[in-house]
């Protein structure tokens, strides 16, 4: 079940490395560091804007899809957009007008302000990227989920940045290319999801209340926030107490190191909806067996990748430029 997802994620990994390679080779570690810090702050704003609703979608979509309740699926999607779109627009404005404060007061790097102002326009598209991706996962559309989460925006960004770099060099281009790719992804994924739902349901049900949905989503928001903080706090701290060049080098090191979690992410994209279905059925024994089986596959599949990164570390880093071998 994870094989096709694995292939798609591999394509996404190549696209992600291509985007990082273009920035590091043609713009340097400093611009790569500024871009990385921009995306980090963007991710934090997008987590707040999602309000945990994206995680709630997986549960509702997986359960309702199993019993063919397309009218309730349409209701959940519409009410989710009713919550996250206004939240995204508000946070875009907040991020845009506080860019100078964040750059100067938090990072003590005023030159980051234009980077932050540009990336602020990606708050709503980034929110929609996560929301629509979770819809794919709820439908168990594993290849579409993997493409949306890991391939599309890096692929679009690499192509846009690569073409733009041929004609001009501007340190803001990586951020601009990133925003354009998110917008393209939002438009295409929203169209696909609505088209799939509308085939089965023209009218949405009215069984769920938005306050109730938010109550169930808030714990997921807190969990996602902690996950994000644990994943990005290192980059934030480095951005505060060191240079943007160090952030750029570290981002490449981190990208190579986290390749060992590649199998984990591929399998999780398939297993999460299955967890939701087993839990909904009350099949505790089946859930225990499925979890144990999944863990074994993840461990033994990741081990060779982990060993390879250690053995070929210098060669891998040198691909991005001699300054990254440090």
Short mmCIF file of C-alpha atoms in Angstrom, two decimals, residues 14-218:
data_model
loop_
_atom_site.label_atom_id
_atom_site.label_comp_id
_atom_site.label_asym_id
_atom_site.label_seq_id
_atom_site.Cartn_x
_atom_site.Cartn_y
_atom_site.Cartn_z
CA UNK A 14 14.33 15.03 -5.66
CA UNK A 15 12.27 18.17 -6.31
CA UNK A 16 12.99 19.46 -2.79
CA UNK A 17 16.71 18.90 -3.18
CA UNK A 18 16.58 20.56 -6.61
CA UNK A 19 15.01 23.69 -5.12
CA UNK A 20 17.60 23.80 -2.33
CA UNK A 21 20.39 23.11 -4.85
CA UNK A 22 19.37 26.04 -7.09
CA UNK A 23 19.28 28.44 -4.14
CA UNK A 24 22.58 27.25 -2.63
CA UNK A 25 24.46 27.17 -5.94
CA UNK A 26 23.22 30.43 -7.48
CA UNK A 27 22.30 32.56 -4.46
CA UNK A 28 24.49 31.25 -1.65
CA UNK A 29 23.99 30.00 1.88
CA UNK A 30 22.93 33.46 3.09
CA UNK A 31 19.87 33.65 0.83
CA UNK A 32 19.11 29.99 1.56
CA UNK A 33 19.19 30.82 5.27
CA UNK A 34 16.90 33.84 4.83
CA UNK A 35 14.48 31.73 2.79
CA UNK A 36 14.53 28.96 5.41
CA UNK A 37 13.76 31.41 8.22
CA UNK A 38 10.95 32.93 6.12
CA UNK A 39 9.34 29.54 5.55
CA UNK A 40 9.77 28.63 9.23
CA UNK A 41 7.83 31.70 10.37
CA UNK A 42 5.28 31.09 7.61
CA UNK A 43 4.73 27.54 8.88
CA UNK A 44 4.07 28.82 12.39
CA UNK A 45 1.45 31.27 11.16
CA UNK A 46 -0.15 28.56 9.03
CA UNK A 47 -0.46 26.21 12.01
CA UNK A 48 -2.40 28.87 13.89
CA UNK A 49 -4.58 29.50 10.85
CA UNK A 50 -5.49 25.84 10.42
CA UNK A 51 -6.83 25.71 13.99
CA UNK A 52 -6.45 21.92 13.91
CA UNK A 53 -9.24 21.66 11.32
CA UNK A 54 -6.99 19.88 8.82
CA UNK A 55 -6.41 17.01 11.26
CA UNK A 56 -10.13 16.87 12.01
CA UNK A 57 -10.80 16.44 8.28
CA UNK A 58 -8.89 13.14 8.16
CA UNK A 59 -11.10 11.61 10.82
CA UNK A 60 -14.39 12.84 9.32
CA UNK A 61 -13.47 12.04 5.74
CA UNK A 62 -12.15 8.55 6.57
CA UNK A 63 -15.22 7.65 8.61
CA UNK A 64 -17.83 9.19 6.32
CA UNK A 65 -16.18 7.91 3.16
CA UNK A 66 -16.38 4.37 4.56
CA UNK A 67 -20.17 4.67 4.89
CA UNK A 68 -20.62 6.80 1.75
CA UNK A 69 -21.90 9.89 3.58
CA UNK A 70 -20.84 12.33 0.86
CA UNK A 71 -23.33 14.96 2.01
CA UNK A 72 -21.59 15.15 5.39
CA UNK A 73 -18.17 15.17 3.71
CA UNK A 74 -19.30 18.22 1.73
CA UNK A 75 -20.57 19.83 4.92
CA UNK A 76 -17.28 19.26 6.75
CA UNK A 77 -15.24 20.66 3.86
CA UNK A 78 -17.40 23.77 3.50
CA UNK A 79 -17.42 24.51 7.21
CA UNK A 80 -13.68 23.97 7.39
CA UNK A 81 -13.16 26.57 4.66
CA UNK A 82 -15.58 28.90 6.47
CA UNK A 83 -13.21 28.79 9.45
CA UNK A 84 -9.72 28.65 7.93
CA UNK A 85 -10.07 31.14 5.04
CA UNK A 86 -10.94 34.16 7.25
CA UNK A 87 -8.31 33.03 9.77
CA UNK A 88 -5.73 32.83 6.98
CA UNK A 89 -6.54 36.30 5.65
CA UNK A 90 -6.31 37.83 9.14
CA UNK A 91 -2.98 36.15 9.85
CA UNK A 92 -1.65 37.24 6.45
CA UNK A 93 -2.32 40.86 7.42
CA UNK A 94 -0.79 40.36 10.88
CA UNK A 95 2.34 38.74 9.44
CA UNK A 96 2.72 41.41 6.74
CA UNK A 97 2.44 44.38 9.09
CA UNK A 98 4.60 42.85 11.83
CA UNK A 99 7.36 41.66 9.49
CA UNK A 100 9.63 44.50 10.52
CA UNK A 101 9.09 43.80 14.22
CA UNK A 102 9.73 40.05 13.82
CA UNK A 103 12.89 40.68 11.79
CA UNK A 104 14.32 43.39 14.03
CA UNK A 105 13.13 42.37 17.49
CA UNK A 106 13.03 38.56 17.36
CA UNK A 107 15.91 37.79 15.00
CA UNK A 108 17.77 41.13 15.30
CA UNK A 109 18.19 41.03 11.52
CA UNK A 110 16.27 43.98 10.00
CA UNK A 111 17.30 42.95 6.48
CA UNK A 112 14.92 39.98 6.79
CA UNK A 113 11.86 42.28 6.67
CA UNK A 114 11.37 42.17 2.85
CA UNK A 115 11.75 38.38 2.91
CA UNK A 116 9.03 38.14 5.55
CA UNK A 117 6.72 40.58 3.76
CA UNK A 118 6.82 38.54 0.57
CA UNK A 119 6.38 35.18 2.29
CA UNK A 120 3.40 36.52 4.30
CA UNK A 121 1.25 36.18 1.16
CA UNK A 122 1.73 32.45 1.44
CA UNK A 123 -0.14 32.05 4.75
CA UNK A 124 -3.55 31.25 3.24
CA UNK A 125 -2.19 29.08 0.39
CA UNK A 126 -0.08 27.15 2.90
CA UNK A 127 -3.15 26.59 5.08
CA UNK A 128 -5.10 25.35 2.06
CA UNK A 129 -2.23 23.10 1.06
CA UNK A 130 -2.50 21.28 4.39
CA UNK A 131 -6.31 21.23 4.41
CA UNK A 132 -6.57 19.80 0.89
CA UNK A 133 -3.77 17.32 1.50
CA UNK A 134 -5.61 15.94 4.52
CA UNK A 135 -8.72 15.56 2.35
CA UNK A 136 -6.72 13.30 0.03
CA UNK A 137 -5.52 11.32 3.02
CA UNK A 138 -9.05 10.93 4.37
CA UNK A 139 -10.13 9.58 0.99
CA UNK A 140 -7.11 7.25 1.06
CA UNK A 141 -5.91 8.82 -2.18
CA UNK A 142 -2.34 8.02 -1.22
CA UNK A 143 -0.55 9.06 -4.40
CA UNK A 144 -2.45 12.35 -4.54
CA UNK A 145 -1.68 12.99 -0.88
CA UNK A 146 2.02 12.29 -1.36
CA UNK A 147 2.13 14.48 -4.48
CA UNK A 148 0.35 17.37 -2.75
CA UNK A 149 2.42 17.18 0.41
CA UNK A 150 5.86 16.46 -0.99
CA UNK A 151 6.14 16.97 -4.73
CA UNK A 152 3.96 19.73 -6.12
CA UNK A 153 5.13 22.91 -4.44
CA UNK A 154 8.80 21.93 -4.55
CA UNK A 155 8.47 20.87 -8.18
CA UNK A 156 6.66 24.07 -9.17
CA UNK A 157 9.12 26.16 -7.13
CA UNK A 158 12.14 24.52 -8.76
CA UNK A 159 10.81 25.03 -12.28
CA UNK A 160 9.75 28.65 -11.64
CA UNK A 161 13.00 29.55 -9.86
CA UNK A 162 15.13 27.74 -12.43
CA UNK A 163 13.56 29.60 -15.36
CA UNK A 164 13.61 32.95 -13.55
CA UNK A 165 17.28 32.53 -12.61
CA UNK A 166 18.23 32.22 -16.26
CA UNK A 167 17.02 35.78 -16.93
CA UNK A 168 17.77 37.58 -13.67
CA UNK A 169 19.25 37.15 -10.21
CA UNK A 170 17.34 38.58 -7.29
CA UNK A 171 17.61 37.34 -3.73
CA UNK A 172 13.82 37.57 -3.34
CA UNK A 173 13.17 35.13 -6.20
CA UNK A 174 13.20 31.96 -4.04
CA UNK A 175 10.42 33.36 -1.84
CA UNK A 176 8.43 34.59 -4.85
CA UNK A 177 8.74 31.21 -6.59
CA UNK A 178 7.65 29.48 -3.39
CA UNK A 179 4.51 31.66 -3.10
CA UNK A 180 3.52 31.15 -6.74
CA UNK A 181 3.86 27.38 -6.35
CA UNK A 182 1.62 27.38 -3.26
CA UNK A 183 -1.05 29.39 -5.10
CA UNK A 184 -0.98 26.99 -8.07
CA UNK A 185 -1.25 24.03 -5.71
CA UNK A 186 -4.20 25.58 -3.84
CA UNK A 187 -6.16 26.20 -7.04
CA UNK A 188 -5.56 22.75 -8.53
CA UNK A 189 -6.14 20.76 -5.33
CA UNK A 190 -9.33 22.66 -4.40
CA UNK A 191 -10.73 22.02 -7.86
CA UNK A 192 -9.95 18.28 -7.68
CA UNK A 193 -11.47 17.80 -4.23
CA UNK A 194 -14.67 19.69 -4.97
CA UNK A 195 -15.03 17.84 -8.26
CA UNK A 196 -14.73 14.47 -6.48
CA UNK A 197 -17.26 15.41 -3.80
CA UNK A 198 -19.76 17.01 -6.19
CA UNK A 199 -20.03 13.79 -8.20
CA UNK A 200 -21.67 12.15 -5.18
CA UNK A 201 -23.29 15.04 -3.31
CA UNK A 202 -24.84 18.25 -4.60
CA UNK A 203 -26.21 19.42 -1.26
CA UNK A 204 -24.35 19.40 2.05
CA UNK A 205 -25.90 18.04 5.22
CA UNK A 206 -26.30 20.22 8.29
CA UNK A 207 -25.47 17.93 11.18
CA UNK A 208 -22.32 19.49 12.63
CA UNK A 209 -21.93 22.77 14.45
CA UNK A 210 -18.82 24.87 13.85
CA UNK A 211 -18.24 25.50 17.62
CA UNK A 212 -18.36 21.74 18.18
CA UNK A 213 -15.90 21.13 15.35
CA UNK A 214 -13.53 23.73 16.77
CA UNK A 215 -13.77 22.14 20.22
CA UNK A 216 -12.66 18.82 18.75
CA UNK A 217 -9.99 20.48 16.60
CA UNK A 218 -8.25 22.56 19.30
#
